PDB file of C-alpha atoms in Angstrom:
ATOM      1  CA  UNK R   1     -37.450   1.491  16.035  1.00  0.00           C
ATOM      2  CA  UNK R   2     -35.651   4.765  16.453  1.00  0.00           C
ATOM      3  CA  UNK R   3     -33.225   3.228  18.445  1.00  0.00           C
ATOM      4  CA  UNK R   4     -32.505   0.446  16.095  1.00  0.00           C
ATOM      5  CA  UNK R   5     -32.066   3.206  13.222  1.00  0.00           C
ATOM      6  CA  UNK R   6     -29.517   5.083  15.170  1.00  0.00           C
ATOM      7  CA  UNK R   7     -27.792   1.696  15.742  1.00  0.00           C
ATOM      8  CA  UNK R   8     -27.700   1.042  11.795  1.00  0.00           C
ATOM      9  CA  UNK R   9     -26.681   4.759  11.255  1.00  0.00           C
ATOM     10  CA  UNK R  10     -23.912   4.570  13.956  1.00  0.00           C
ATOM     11  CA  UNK R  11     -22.465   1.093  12.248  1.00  0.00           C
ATOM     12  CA  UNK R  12     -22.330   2.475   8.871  1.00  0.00           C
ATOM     13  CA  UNK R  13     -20.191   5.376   9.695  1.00  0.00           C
ATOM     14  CA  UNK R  14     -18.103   2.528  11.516  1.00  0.00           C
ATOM     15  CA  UNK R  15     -17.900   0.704   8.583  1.00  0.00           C
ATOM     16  CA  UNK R  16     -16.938   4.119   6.276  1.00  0.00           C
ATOM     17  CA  UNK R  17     -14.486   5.004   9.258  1.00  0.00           C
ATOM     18  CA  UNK R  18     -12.673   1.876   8.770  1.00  0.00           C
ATOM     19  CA  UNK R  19     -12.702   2.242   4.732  1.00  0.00           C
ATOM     20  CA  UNK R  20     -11.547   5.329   4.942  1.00  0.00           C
ATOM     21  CA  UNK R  21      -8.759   4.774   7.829  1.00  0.00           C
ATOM     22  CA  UNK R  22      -7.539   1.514   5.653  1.00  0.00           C
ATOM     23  CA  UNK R  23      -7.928   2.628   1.855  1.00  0.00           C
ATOM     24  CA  UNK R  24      -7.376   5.323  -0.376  1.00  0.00           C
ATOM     25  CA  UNK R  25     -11.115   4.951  -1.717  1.00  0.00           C
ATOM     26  CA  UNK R  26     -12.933   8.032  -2.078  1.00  0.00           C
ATOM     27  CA  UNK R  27     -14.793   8.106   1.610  1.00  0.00           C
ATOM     28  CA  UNK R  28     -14.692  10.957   3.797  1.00  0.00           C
ATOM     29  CA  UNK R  29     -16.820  11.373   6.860  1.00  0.00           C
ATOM     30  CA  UNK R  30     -18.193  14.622   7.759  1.00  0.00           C
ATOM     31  CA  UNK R  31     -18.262  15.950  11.173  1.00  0.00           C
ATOM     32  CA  UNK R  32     -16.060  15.427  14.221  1.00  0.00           C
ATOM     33  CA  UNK R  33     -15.257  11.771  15.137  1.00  0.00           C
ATOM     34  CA  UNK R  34     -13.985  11.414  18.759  1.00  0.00           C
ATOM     35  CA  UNK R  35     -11.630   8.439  19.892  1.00  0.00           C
ATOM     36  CA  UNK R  36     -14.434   6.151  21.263  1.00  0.00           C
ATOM     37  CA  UNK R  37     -15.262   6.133  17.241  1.00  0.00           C
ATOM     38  CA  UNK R  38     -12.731   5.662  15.663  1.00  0.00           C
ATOM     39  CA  UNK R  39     -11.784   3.110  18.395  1.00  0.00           C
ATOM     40  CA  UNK R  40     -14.767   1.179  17.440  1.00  0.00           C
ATOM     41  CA  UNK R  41     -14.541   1.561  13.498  1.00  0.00           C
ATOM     42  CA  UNK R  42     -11.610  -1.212  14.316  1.00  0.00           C
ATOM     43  CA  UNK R  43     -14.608  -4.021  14.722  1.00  0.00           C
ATOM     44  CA  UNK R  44     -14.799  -3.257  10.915  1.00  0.00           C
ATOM     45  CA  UNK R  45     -11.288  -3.541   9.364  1.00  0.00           C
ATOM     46  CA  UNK R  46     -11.883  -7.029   8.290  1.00  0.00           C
ATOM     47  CA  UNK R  47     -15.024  -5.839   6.407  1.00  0.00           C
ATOM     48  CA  UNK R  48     -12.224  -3.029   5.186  1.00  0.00           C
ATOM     49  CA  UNK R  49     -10.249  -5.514   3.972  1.00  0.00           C
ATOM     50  CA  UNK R  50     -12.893  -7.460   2.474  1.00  0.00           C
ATOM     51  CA  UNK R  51     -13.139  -4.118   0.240  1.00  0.00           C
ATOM     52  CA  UNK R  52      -9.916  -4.551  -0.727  1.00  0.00           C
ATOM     53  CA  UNK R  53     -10.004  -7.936  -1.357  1.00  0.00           C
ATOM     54  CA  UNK R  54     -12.518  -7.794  -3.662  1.00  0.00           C
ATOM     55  CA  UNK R  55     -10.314  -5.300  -5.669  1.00  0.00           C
ATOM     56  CA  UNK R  56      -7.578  -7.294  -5.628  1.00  0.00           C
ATOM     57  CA  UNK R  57      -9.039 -10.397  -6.717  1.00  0.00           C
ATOM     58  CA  UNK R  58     -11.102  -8.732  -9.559  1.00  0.00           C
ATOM     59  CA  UNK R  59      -7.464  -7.616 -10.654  1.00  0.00           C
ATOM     60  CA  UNK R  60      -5.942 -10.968 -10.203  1.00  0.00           C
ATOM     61  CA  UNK R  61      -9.220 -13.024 -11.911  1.00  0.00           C
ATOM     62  CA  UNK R  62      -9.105 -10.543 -15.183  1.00  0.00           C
ATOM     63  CA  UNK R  63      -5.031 -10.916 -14.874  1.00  0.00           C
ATOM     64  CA  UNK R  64      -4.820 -14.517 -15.347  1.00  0.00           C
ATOM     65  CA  UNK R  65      -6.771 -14.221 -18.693  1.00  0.00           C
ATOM     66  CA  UNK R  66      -4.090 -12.336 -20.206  1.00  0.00           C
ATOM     67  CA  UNK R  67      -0.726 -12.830 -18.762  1.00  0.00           C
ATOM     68  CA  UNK R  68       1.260 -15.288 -16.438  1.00  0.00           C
ATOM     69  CA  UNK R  69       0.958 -16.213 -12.712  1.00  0.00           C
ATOM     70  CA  UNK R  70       4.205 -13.931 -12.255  1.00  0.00           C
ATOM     71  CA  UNK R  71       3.145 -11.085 -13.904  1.00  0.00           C
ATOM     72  CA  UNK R  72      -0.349 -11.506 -11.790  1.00  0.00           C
ATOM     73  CA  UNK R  73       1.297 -11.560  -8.894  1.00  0.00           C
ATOM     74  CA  UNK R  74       2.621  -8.453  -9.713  1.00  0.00           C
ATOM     75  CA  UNK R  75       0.115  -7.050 -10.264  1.00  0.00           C
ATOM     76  CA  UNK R  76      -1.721  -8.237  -7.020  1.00  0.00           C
ATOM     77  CA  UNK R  77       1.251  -6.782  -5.002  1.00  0.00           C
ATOM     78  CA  UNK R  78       1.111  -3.919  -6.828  1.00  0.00           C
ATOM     79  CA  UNK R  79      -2.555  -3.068  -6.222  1.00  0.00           C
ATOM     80  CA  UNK R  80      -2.863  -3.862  -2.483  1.00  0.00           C
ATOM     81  CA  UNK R  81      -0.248  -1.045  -1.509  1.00  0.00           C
ATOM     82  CA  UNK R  82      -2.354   1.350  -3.898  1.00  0.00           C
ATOM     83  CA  UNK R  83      -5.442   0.452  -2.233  1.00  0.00           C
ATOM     84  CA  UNK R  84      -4.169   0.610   1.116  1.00  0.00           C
ATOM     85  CA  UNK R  85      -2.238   4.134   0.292  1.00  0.00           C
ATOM     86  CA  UNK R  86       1.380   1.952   1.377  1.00  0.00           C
ATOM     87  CA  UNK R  87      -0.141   2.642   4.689  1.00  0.00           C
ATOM     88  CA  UNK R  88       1.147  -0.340   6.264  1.00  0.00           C
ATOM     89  CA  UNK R  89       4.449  -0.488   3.962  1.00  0.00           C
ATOM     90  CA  UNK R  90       5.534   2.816   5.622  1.00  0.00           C
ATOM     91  CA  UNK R  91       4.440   1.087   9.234  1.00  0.00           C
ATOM     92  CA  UNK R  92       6.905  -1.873   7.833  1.00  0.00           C
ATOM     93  CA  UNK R  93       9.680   0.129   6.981  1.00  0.00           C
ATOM     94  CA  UNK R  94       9.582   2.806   9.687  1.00  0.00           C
ATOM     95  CA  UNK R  95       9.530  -0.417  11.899  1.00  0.00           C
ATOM     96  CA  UNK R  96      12.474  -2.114  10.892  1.00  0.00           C
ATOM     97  CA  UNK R  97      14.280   1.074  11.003  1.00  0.00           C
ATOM     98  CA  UNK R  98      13.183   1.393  14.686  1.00  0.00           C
ATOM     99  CA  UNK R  99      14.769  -1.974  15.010  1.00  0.00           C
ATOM    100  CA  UNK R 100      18.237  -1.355  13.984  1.00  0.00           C
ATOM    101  CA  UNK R 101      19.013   1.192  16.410  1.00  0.00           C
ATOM    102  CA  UNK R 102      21.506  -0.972  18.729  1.00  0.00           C
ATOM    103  CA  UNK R 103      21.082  -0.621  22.333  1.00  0.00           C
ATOM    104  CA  UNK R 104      23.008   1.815  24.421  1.00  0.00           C
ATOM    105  CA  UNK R 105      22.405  -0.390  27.374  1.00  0.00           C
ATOM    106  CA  UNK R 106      20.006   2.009  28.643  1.00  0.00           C
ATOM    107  CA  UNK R 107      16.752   0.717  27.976  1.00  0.00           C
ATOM    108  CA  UNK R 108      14.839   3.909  28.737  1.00  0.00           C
ATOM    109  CA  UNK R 109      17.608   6.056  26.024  1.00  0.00           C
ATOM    110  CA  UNK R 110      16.822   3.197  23.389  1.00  0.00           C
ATOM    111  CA  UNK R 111      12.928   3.188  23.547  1.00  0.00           C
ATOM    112  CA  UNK R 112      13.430   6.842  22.750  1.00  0.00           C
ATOM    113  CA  UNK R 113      15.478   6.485  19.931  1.00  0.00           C
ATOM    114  CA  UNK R 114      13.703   3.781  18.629  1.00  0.00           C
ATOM    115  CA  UNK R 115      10.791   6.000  19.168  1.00  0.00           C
ATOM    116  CA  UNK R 116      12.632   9.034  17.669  1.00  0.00           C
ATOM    117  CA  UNK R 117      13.989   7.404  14.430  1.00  0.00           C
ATOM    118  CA  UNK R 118      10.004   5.974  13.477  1.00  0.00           C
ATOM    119  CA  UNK R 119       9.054   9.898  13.674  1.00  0.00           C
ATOM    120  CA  UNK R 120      11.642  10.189  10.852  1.00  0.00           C
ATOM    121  CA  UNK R 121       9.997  10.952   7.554  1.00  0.00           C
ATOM    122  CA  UNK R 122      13.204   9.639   6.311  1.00  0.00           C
ATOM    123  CA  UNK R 123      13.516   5.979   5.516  1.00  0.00           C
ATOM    124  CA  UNK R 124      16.766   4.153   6.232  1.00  0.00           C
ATOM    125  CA  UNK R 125      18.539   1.443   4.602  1.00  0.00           C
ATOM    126  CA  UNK R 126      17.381  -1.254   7.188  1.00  0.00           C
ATOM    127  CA  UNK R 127      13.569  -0.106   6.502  1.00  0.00           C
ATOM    128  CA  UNK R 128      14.427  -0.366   3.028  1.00  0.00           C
ATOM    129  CA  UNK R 129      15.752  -3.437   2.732  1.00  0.00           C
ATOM    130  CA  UNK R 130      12.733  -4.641   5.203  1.00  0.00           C
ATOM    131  CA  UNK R 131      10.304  -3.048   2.479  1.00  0.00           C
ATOM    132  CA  UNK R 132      11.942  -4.948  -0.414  1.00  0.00           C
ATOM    133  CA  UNK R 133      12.640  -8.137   0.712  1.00  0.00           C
ATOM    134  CA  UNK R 134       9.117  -8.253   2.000  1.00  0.00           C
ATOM    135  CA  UNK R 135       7.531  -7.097  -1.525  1.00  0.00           C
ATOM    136  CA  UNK R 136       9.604  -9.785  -3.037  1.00  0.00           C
ATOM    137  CA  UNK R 137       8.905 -12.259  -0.893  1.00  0.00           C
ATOM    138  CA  UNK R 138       5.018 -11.524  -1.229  1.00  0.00           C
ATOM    139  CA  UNK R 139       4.991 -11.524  -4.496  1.00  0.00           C
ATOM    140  CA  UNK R 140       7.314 -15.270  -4.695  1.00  0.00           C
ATOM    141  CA  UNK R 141       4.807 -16.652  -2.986  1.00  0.00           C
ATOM    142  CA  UNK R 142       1.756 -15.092  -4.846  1.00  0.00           C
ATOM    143  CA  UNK R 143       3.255 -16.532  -7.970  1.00  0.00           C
ATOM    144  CA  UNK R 144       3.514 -19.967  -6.521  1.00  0.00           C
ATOM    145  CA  UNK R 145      -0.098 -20.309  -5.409  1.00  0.00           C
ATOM    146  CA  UNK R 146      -1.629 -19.118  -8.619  1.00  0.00           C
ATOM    147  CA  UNK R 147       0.997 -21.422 -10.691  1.00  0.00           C
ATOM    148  CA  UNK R 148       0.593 -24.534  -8.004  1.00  0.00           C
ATOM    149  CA  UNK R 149      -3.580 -24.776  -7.258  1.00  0.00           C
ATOM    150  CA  UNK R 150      -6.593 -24.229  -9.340  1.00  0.00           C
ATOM    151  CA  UNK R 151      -7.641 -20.464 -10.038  1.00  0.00           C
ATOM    152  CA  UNK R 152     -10.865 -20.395  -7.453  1.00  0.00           C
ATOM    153  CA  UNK R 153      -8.313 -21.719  -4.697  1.00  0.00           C
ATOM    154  CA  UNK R 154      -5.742 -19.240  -5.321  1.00  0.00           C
ATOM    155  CA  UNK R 155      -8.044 -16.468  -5.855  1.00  0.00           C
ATOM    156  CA  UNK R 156     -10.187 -17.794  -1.963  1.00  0.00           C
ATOM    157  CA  UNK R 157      -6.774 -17.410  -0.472  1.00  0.00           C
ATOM    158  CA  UNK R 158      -6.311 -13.989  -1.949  1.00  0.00           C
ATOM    159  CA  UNK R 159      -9.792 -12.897  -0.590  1.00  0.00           C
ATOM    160  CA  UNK R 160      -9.327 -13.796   2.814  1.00  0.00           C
ATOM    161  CA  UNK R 161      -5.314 -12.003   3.406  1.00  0.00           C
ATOM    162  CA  UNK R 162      -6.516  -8.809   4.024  1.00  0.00           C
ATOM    163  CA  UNK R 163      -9.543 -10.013   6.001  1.00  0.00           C
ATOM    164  CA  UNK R 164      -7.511 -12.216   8.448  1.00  0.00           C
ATOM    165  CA  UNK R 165      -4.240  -9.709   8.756  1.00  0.00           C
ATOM    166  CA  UNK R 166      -6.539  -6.860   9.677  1.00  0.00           C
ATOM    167  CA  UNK R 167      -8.565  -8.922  12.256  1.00  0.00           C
ATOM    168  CA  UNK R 168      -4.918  -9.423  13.338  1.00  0.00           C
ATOM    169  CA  UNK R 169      -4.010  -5.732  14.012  1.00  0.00           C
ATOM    170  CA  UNK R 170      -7.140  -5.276  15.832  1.00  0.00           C
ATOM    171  CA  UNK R 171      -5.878  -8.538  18.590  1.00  0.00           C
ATOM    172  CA  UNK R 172      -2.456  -6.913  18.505  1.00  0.00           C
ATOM    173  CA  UNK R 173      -3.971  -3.686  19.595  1.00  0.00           C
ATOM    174  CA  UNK R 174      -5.853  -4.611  22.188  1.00  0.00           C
ATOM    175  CA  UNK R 175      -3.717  -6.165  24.008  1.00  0.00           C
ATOM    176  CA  UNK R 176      -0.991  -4.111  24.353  1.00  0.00           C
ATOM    177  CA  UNK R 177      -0.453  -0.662  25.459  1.00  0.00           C
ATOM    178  CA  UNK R 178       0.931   2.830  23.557  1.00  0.00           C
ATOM    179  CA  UNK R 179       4.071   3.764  22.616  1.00  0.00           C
ATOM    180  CA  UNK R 180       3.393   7.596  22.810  1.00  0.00           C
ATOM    181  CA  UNK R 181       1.364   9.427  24.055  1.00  0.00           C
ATOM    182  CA  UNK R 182      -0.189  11.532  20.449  1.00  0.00           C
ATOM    183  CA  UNK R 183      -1.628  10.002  17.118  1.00  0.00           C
ATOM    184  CA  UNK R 184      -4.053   7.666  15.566  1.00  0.00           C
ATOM    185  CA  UNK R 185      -2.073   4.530  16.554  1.00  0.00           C
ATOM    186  CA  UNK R 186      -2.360   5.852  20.269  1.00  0.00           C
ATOM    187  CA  UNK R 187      -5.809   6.537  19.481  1.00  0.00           C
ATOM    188  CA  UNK R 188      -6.744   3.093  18.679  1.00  0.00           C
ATOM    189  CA  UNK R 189      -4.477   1.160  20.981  1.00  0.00           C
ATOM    190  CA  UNK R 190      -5.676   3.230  24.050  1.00  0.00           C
ATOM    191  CA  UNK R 191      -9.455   2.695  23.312  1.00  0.00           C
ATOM    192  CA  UNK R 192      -9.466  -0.617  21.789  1.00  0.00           C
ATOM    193  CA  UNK R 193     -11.644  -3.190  24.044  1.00  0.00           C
ATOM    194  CA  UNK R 194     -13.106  -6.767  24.356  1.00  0.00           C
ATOM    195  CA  UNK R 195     -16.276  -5.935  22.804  1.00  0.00           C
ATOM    196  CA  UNK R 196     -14.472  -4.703  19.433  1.00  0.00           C
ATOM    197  CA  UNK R 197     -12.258  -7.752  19.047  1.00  0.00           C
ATOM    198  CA  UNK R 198     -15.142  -9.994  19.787  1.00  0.00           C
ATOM    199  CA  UNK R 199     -17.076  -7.786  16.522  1.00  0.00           C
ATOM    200  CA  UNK R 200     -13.921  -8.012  14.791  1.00  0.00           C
ATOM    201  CA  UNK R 201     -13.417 -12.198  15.155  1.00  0.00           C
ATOM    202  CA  UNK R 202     -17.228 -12.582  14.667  1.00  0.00           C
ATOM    203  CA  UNK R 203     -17.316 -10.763  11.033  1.00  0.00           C
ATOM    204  CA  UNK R 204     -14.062 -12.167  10.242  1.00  0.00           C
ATOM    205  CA  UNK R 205     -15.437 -15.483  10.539  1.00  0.00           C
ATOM    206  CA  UNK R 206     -18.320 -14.786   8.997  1.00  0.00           C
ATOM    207  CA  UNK R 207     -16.606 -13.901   5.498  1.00  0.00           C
ATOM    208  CA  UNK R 208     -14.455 -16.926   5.992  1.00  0.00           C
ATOM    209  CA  UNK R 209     -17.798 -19.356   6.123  1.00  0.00           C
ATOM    210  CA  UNK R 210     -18.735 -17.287   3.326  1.00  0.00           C
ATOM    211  CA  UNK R 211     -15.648 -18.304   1.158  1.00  0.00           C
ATOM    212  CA  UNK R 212     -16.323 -21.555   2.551  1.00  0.00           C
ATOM    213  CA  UNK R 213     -19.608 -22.466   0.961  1.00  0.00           C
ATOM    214  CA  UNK R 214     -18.319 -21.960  -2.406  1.00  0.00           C
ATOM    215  CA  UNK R 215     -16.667 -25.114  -1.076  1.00  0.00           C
ATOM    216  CA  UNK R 216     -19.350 -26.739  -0.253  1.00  0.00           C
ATOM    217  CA  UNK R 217     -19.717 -29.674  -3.344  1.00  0.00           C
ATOM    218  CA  UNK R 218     -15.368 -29.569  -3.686  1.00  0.00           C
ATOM    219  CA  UNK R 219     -13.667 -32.746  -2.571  1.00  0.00           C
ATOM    220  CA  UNK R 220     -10.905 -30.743  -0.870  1.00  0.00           C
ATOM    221  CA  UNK R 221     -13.515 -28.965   1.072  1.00  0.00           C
ATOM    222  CA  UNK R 222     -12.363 -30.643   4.260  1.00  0.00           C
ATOM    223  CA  UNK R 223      -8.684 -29.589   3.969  1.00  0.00           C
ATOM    224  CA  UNK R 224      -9.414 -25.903   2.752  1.00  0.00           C
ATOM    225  CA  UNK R 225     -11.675 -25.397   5.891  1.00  0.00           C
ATOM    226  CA  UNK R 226      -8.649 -27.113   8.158  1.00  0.00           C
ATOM    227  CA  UNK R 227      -6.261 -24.976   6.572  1.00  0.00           C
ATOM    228  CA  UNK R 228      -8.175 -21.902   7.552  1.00  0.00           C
ATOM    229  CA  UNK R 229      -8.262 -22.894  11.221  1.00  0.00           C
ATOM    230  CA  UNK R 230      -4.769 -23.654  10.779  1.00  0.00           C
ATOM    231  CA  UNK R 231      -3.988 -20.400   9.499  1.00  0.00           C
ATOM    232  CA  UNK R 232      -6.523 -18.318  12.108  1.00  0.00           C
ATOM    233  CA  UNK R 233      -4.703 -19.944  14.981  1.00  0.00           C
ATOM    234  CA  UNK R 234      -1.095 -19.082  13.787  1.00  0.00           C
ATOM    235  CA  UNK R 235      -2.093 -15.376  12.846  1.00  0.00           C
ATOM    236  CA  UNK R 236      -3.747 -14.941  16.719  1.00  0.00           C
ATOM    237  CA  UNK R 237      -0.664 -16.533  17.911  1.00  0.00           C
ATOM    238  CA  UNK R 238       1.574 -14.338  16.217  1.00  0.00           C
ATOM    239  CA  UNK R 239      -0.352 -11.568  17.419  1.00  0.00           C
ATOM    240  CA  UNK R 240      -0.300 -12.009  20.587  1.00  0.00           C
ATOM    241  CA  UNK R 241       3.360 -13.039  20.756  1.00  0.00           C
ATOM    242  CA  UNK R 242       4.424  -9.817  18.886  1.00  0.00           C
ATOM    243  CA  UNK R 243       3.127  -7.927  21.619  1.00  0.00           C
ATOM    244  CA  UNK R 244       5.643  -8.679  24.575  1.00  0.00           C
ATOM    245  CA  UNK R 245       8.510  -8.515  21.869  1.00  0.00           C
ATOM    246  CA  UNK R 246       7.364  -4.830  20.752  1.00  0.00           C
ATOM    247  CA  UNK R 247       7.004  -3.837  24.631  1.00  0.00           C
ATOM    248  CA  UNK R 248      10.380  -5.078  24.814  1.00  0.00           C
ATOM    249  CA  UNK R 249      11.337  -3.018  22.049  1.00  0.00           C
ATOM    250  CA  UNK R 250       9.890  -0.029  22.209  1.00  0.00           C
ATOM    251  CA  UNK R 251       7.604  -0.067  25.363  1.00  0.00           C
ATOM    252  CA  UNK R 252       4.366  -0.457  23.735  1.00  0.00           C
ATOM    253  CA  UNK R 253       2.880   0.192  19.964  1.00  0.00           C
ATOM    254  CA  UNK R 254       2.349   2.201  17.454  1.00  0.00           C
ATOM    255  CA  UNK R 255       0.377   2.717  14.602  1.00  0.00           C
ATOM    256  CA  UNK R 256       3.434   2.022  12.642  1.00  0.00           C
ATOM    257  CA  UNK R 257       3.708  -1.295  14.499  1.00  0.00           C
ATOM    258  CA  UNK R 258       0.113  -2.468  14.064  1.00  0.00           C
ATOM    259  CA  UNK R 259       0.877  -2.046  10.039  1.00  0.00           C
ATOM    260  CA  UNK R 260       4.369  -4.006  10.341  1.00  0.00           C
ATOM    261  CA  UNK R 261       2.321  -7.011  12.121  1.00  0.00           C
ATOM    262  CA  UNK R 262      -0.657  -6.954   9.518  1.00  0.00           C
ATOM    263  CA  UNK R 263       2.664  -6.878   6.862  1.00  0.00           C
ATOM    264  CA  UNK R 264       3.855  -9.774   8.585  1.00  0.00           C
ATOM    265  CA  UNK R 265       0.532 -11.595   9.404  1.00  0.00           C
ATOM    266  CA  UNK R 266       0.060 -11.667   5.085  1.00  0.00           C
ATOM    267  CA  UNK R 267       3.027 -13.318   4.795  1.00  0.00           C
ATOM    268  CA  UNK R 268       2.852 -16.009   6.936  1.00  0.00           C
ATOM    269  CA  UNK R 269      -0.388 -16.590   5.811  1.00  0.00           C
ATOM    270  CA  UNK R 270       0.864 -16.749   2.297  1.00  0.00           C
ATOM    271  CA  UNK R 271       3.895 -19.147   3.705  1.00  0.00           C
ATOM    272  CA  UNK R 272       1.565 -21.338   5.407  1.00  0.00           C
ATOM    273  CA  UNK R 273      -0.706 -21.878   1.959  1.00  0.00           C
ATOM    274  CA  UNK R 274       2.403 -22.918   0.140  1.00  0.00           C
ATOM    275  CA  UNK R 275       3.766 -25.139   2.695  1.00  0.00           C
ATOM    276  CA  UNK R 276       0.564 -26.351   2.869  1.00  0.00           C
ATOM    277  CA  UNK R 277       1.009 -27.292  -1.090  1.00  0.00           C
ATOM    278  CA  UNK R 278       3.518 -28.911  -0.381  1.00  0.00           C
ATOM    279  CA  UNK R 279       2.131 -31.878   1.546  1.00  0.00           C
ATOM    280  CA  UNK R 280      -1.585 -31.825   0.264  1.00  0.00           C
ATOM    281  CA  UNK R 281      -2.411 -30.224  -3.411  1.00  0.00           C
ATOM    282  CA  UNK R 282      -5.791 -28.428  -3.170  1.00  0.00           C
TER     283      UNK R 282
END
């Protein structure tokens, strides 16, 4: 019994690691947390995102009662990078800037420039435009799902983007290795293993059944379970493709990195859905 308390106790401060790692909600843990914790807090950034999802489509539900599927979106777009503390924004932006440094034809010189210019606290115009053309794009195709498929659809679709992209982060992770040597994305990437993304794909499928049963007596039930496993698929692909061309790039990740992919991983889910409404309407 005392061992299954201490395996409760030890989950829950996962869980509040994770929270407070991926939102600006008020959770602080006390005491020292080594790497192997924080490491394996990562198994719970699809329940973290869950928490934010469940802000986000409050905010969206109350939204649509009032004002248009634009101004929702908005306000949507507007609430996840306050939530998540433009955590993963800055990760975008520093990683775009990164990018843009052109080769020297040295590989070795351009990992550490690459390397050097993320460290900047200064954004440039590349990570800029990066930042704004994804927020735009985001919130173009947030307008078109809550304008093109019933509220509960939209709003399911909503829910699970944060779940999925995190679970994403935690596959790119693993199987990669650091780009330095110091920080939390070291931290993570460095202690990452099988037994986390295995937590990590079993919760995030768990809240996607869960959004699933309030499918259960819908006619489109088939095709909104398809397009999940559709959109799981392409997410774990892009993962694990995004690895060899950040190696490439910079010789391994970063934290910085792991927020440009989850960026990245919300958009194509979001590109997917619309596609998708294209060719079947939900």
């Amino acid at each position: 019994m005392a061992k299954q308390e201490l395996l409760q106790a030890n989950n829950m401060k996962q869980i509040l690691l994770a929270i407070q790692f991926l939102t600006m909600l008020p959770v602080r843990i006390r005491g020292e947390v080594n790497a192997g914790q924080m490491a394996a807090s990562a198994a719970f950034f699809p329940f973290a995102g869950a928490v934010q999802s469940i802000l986000m489509t409050t905010i969206a539900a109350a939204s649509m009662q009032i004002f248009s599927p634009e101004l929702t979106a908005g306000f949507v777009v507007a609430s996840a990078a306050l939530i998540n503390g433009g955590l993963h924004l800055d990760g975008l932006s520093d990683t775009f800037d990164g990018i843009a440094v052109k080769s020297s034809g040295s590989r070795e010189e351009d990992i550490r420039k690459r390397l050097s210019v993320m460290k900047d606290s200064s954004a440039g115009a590349i990570g800029v435009i990066a930042l704004v053309l994804f927020i735009i794009l985001k919130w173009q195709l947030l307008s078109s799902l809550l304008t093109g498929v019933e509220l509960h659809t939209a709003l399911a679709f909503i829910f699970l983007m944060p779940v999925i992209s995190r679970w994403a982060m935690v596959v790119f992770m693993r199987h990669s290795k650091p780009a330095a040597s110091t920080g939390l994305g070291y931290m993570f990437i460095s202690n990452i293993d099988q037994t986390v993304v295995m937590s990590s794909t079993l919760i995030t499928l768990g809240i996607c059944m869960f959004t699933v049963l309030t499918y259960a007596a819908v006619a489109y039930a088939f095709w909104f379970i398809f397009m999940l496993i559709v959109i799981i698929f392409s997410v774990y692909v892009f993962s694990r493709t995004s690895v060899k061309f950040f190696e490439g790039r910079f010789g391994g990740l970063t934290g910085d990195h792991a927020g440009a992919l989850c960026e990245a991983a919300e958009l194509i889910i979001l590109l997917m859905v619309n596609i998708w409404l294209k060719l079947y309407i939900l």
